[in-house]
CSV table of C-alpha atoms and ligand atoms in Angstrom, one decimal:
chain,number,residue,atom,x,y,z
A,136,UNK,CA,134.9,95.8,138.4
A,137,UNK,CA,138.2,95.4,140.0
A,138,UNK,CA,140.3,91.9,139.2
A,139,UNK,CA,140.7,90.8,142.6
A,140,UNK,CA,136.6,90.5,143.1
A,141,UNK,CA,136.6,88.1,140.0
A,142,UNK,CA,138.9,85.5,142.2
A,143,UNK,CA,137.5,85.7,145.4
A,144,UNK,CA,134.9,83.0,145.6
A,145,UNK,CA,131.2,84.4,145.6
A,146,UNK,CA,129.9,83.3,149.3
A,147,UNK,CA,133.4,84.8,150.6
A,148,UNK,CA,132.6,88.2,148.6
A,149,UNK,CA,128.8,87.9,150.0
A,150,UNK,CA,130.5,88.0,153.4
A,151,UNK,CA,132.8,91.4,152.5
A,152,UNK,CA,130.2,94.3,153.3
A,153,UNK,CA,129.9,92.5,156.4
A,154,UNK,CA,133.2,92.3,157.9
A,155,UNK,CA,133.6,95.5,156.3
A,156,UNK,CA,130.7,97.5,158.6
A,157,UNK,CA,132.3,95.8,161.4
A,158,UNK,CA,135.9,97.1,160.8
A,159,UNK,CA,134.8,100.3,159.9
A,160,UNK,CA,133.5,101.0,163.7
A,161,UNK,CA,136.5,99.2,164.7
A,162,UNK,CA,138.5,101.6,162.9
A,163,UNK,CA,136.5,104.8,164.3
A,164,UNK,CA,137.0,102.9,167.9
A,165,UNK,CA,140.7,103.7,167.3
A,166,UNK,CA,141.6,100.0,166.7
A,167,UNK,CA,144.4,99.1,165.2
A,168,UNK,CA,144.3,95.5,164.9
A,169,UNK,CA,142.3,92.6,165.1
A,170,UNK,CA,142.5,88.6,166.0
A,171,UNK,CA,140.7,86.1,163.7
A,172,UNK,CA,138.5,84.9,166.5
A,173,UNK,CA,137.1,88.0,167.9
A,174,UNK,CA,135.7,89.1,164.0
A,175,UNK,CA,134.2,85.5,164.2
A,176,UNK,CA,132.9,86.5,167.9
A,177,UNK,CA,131.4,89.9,166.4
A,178,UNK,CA,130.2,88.5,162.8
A,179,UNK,CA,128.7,85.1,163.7
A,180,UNK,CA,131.3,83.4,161.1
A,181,UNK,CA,133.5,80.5,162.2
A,182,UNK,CA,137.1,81.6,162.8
A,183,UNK,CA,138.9,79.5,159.9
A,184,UNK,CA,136.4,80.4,157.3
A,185,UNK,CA,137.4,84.0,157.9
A,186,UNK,CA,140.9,83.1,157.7
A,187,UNK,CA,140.2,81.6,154.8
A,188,UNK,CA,138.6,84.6,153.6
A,189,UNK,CA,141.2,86.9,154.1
A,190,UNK,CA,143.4,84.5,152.8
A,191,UNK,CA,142.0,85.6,149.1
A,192,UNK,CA,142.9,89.1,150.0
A,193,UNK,CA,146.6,88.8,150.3
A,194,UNK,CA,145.8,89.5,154.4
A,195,UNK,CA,147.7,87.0,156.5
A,196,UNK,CA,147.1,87.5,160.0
A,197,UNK,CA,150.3,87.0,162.3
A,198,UNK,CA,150.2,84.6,165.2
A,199,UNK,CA,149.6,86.7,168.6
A,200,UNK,CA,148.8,89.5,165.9
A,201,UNK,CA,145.7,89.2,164.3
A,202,UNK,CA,145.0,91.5,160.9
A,203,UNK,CA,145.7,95.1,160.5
A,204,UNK,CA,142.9,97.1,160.7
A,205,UNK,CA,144.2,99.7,158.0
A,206,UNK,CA,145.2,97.3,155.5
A,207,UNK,CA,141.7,95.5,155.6
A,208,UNK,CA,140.5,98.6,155.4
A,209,UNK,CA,141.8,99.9,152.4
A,210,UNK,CA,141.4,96.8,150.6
A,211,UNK,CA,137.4,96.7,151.3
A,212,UNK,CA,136.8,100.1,150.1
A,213,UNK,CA,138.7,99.6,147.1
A,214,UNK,CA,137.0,95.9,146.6
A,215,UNK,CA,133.8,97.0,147.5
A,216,UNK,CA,134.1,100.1,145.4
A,217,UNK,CA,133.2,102.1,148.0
A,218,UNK,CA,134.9,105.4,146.5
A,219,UNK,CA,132.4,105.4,144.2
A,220,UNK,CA,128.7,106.0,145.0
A,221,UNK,CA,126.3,103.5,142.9
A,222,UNK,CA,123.1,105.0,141.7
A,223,UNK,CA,120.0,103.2,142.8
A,224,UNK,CA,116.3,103.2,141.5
A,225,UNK,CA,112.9,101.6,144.1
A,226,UNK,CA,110.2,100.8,142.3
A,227,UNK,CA,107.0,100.5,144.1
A,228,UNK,CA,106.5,103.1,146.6
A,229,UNK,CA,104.6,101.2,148.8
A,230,UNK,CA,104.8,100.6,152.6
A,231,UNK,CA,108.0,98.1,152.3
A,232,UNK,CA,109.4,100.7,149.3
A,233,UNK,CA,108.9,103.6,151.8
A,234,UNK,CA,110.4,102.1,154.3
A,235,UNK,CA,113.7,101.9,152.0
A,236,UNK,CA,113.5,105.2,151.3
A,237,UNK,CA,113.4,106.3,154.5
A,238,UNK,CA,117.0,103.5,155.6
A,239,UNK,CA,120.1,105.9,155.1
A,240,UNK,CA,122.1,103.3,153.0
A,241,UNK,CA,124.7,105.7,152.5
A,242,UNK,CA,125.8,105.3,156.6
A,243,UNK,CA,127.2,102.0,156.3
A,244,UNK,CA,127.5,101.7,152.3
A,245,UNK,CA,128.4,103.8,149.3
A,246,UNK,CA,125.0,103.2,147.3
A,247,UNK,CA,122.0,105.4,147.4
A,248,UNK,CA,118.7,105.7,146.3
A,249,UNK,CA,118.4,108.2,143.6
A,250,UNK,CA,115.0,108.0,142.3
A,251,UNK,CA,111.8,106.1,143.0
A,252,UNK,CA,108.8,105.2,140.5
A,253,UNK,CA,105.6,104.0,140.9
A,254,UNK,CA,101.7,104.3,139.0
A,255,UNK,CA,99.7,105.6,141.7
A,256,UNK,CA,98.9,109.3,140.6
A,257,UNK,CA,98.9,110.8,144.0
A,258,UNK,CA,102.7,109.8,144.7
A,259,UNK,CA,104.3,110.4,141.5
A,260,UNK,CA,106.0,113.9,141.2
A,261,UNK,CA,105.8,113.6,145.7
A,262,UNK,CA,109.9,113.7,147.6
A,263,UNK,CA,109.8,110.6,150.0
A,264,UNK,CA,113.1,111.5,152.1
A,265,UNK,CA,113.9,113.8,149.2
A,266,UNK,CA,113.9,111.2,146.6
A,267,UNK,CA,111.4,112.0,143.6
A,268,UNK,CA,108.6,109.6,142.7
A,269,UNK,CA,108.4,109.3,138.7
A,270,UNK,CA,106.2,107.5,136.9
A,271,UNK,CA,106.8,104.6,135.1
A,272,UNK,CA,106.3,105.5,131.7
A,273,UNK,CA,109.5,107.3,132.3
A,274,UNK,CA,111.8,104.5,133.8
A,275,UNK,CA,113.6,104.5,130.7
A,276,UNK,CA,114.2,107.7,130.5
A,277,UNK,CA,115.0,108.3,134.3
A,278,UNK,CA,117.3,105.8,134.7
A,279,UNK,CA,119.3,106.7,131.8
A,280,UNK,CA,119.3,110.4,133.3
A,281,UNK,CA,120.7,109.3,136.6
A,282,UNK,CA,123.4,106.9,135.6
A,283,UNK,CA,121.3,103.8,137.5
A,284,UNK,CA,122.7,101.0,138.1
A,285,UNK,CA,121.2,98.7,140.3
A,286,UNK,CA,117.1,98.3,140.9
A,287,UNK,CA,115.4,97.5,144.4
A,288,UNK,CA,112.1,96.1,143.4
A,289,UNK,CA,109.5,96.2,145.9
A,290,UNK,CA,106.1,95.9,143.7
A,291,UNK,CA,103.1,93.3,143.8
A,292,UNK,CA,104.8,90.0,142.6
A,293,UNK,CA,102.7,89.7,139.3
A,294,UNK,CA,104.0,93.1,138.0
A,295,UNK,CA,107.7,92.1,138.8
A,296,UNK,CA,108.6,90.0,136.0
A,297,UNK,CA,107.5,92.7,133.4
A,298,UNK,CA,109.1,95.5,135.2
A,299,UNK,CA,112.5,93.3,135.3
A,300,UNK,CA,112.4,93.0,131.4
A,301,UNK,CA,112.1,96.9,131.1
A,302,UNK,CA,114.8,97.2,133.8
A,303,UNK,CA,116.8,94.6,131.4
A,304,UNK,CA,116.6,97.0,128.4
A,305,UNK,CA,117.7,99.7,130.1
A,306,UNK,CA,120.9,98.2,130.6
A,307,UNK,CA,120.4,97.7,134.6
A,308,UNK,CA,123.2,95.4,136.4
A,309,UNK,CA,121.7,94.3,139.2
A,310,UNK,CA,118.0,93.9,140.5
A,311,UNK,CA,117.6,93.7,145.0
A,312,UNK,CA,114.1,91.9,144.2
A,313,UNK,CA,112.0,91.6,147.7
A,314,UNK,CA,108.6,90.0,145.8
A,315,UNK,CA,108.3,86.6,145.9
A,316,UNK,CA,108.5,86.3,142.5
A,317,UNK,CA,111.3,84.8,140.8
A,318,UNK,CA,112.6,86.6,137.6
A,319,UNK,CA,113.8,85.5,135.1
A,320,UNK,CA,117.0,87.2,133.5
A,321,UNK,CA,120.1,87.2,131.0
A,322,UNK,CA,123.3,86.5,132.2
A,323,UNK,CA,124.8,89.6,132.5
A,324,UNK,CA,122.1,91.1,135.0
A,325,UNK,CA,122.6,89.8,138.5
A,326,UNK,CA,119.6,89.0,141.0
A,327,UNK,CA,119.6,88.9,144.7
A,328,UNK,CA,116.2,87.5,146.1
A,329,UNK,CA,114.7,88.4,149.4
A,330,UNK,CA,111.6,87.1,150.3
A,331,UNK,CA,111.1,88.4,154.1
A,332,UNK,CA,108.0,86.2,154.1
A,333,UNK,CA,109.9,83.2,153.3
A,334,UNK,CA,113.1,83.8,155.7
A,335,UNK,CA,110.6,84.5,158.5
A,336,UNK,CA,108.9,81.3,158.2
A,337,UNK,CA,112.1,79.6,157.6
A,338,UNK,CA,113.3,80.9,161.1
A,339,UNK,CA,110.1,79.8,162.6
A,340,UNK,CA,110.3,76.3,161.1
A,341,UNK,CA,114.2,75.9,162.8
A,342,UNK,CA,113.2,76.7,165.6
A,343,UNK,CA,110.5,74.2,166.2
A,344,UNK,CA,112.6,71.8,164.6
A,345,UNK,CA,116.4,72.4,165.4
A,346,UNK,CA,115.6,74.0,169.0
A,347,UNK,CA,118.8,76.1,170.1
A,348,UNK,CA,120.2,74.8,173.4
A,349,UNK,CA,119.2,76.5,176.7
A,350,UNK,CA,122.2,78.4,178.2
A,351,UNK,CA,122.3,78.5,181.8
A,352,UNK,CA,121.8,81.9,183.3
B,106,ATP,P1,100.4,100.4,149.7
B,106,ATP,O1,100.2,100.4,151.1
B,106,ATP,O2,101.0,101.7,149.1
B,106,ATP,O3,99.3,99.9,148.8
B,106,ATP,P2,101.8,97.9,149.7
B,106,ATP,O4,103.3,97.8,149.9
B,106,ATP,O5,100.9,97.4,150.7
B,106,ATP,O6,101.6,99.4,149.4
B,106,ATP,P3,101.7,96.6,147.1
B,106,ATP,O7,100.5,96.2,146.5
B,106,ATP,O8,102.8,95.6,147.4
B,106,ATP,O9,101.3,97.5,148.3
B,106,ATP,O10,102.4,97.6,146.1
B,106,ATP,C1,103.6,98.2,146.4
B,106,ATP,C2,103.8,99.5,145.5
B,106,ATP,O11,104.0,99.1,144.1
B,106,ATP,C3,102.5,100.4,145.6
B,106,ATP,O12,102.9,101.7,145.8
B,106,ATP,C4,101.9,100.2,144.2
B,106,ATP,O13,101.3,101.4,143.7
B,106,ATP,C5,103.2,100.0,143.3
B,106,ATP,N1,102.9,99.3,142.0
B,106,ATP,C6,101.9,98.5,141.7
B,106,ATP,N2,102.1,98.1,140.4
B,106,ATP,C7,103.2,98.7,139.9
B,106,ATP,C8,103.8,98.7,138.7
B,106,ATP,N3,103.4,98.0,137.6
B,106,ATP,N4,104.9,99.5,138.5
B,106,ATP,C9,105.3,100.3,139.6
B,106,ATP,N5,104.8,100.3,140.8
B,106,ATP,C10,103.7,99.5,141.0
């Protein structure tokens, strides 16, 4: 991992593949640079956190300026380590797990879904998008074969737990978990929880409670 990540504060690196997809087609636009306020305009972030962001990159933007496109660019490939491609595993090829498969990651991101496991007989040796289905009893094995890195887990909750122990042994760095189970895990091993069901109902109870103001047509 590259020094400069280790400084940056963690919500201001959650916020770097983001204004990194957005520069990116700013860049293929054929623009050259860019003002603090209309990043905030185009990611939905306030306009001094993303100065502040930037701030940890070494990118002042000048007044009447704004940021140089190419220099943020560089530095969020290099940051995000997007020269190199990160090896990915799914396990649970089910409908949310084929759905993955089937999302081109590699269009905004350099990480990719190598392999894919599950139990179900009828889908194991099967190509989903050209990814192969293995079974589990040959996750160790597999991963270690590919060079995996990072897990997306999108099984029934009650089989996540022992799955992220295996995943654990098999030196894995990071889990994307999307059950609604939460894991536990060593230090070392980082997990990001998703629970769609969750942030759905979570929308639904802002907006009964915190209605957004009516805009005038
Ligand atoms: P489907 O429509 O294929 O049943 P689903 O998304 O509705 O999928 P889930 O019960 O959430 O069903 O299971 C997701 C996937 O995880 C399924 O393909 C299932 O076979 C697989 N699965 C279940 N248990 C395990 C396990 N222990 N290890 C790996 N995969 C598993």
């Amino acid at each position: 991992m590259h020094n400069e990540v280790m400084k940056i504060p963690q919500a201001t690196a959650k916020r770097l593949p983001l204004y990194y997809r957005f520069l990116k087609n700013l860049h293929s636009s054929g623009k050259q640079r860019v003002s603090s306020a209309e990043l905030s305009e185009a990611v939905k972030v306030d306009s001094a956190t993303i100065r502040r962001d930037f701030s940890y990159f070494g990118a002042l933007g000048k007044k009447g300026y704004g940021y140089n496109v190419n220099y943020l660019l560089s530095f969020f490939r290099k940051t995000l380590d997007q020269d190199e491609l990160t090896k990915v595993a799914l396990i649970g090829v089910g409908n949310l797990g084929v759905a993955f498969l089937k999302y081109n990651f590699l269009k905004n991101n350099n990480t990719k879904i190598e392999v894919g496991f599950d139990v179900i007989e009828d889908k194991i040796g099967t190509l989903v998008n050209d990814v192969p289905i293995h079974h589990m009893d040959d996750l160790e094995k597999v991963l270690q074969e590919n060079g995996v890195e990072v897990a997306i887990l999108t099984v029934p909750a009650n089989a996540a737990q022992t799955i992220t122990d295996r995943l654990v042994e098999s030196k894995i760095k990071g889990i994307l978990n999307f059950t609604p189970a939460r894991l536990n895990v060593p230090a070392n091993v980082r997990v990001h929880h998703i629970d769609l069901a969750v942030e759905l109902q979570s929308l639904v109870y802002f907006l009964k409670h915190y209605p957004t103001p009516d805009v005038e047509a």
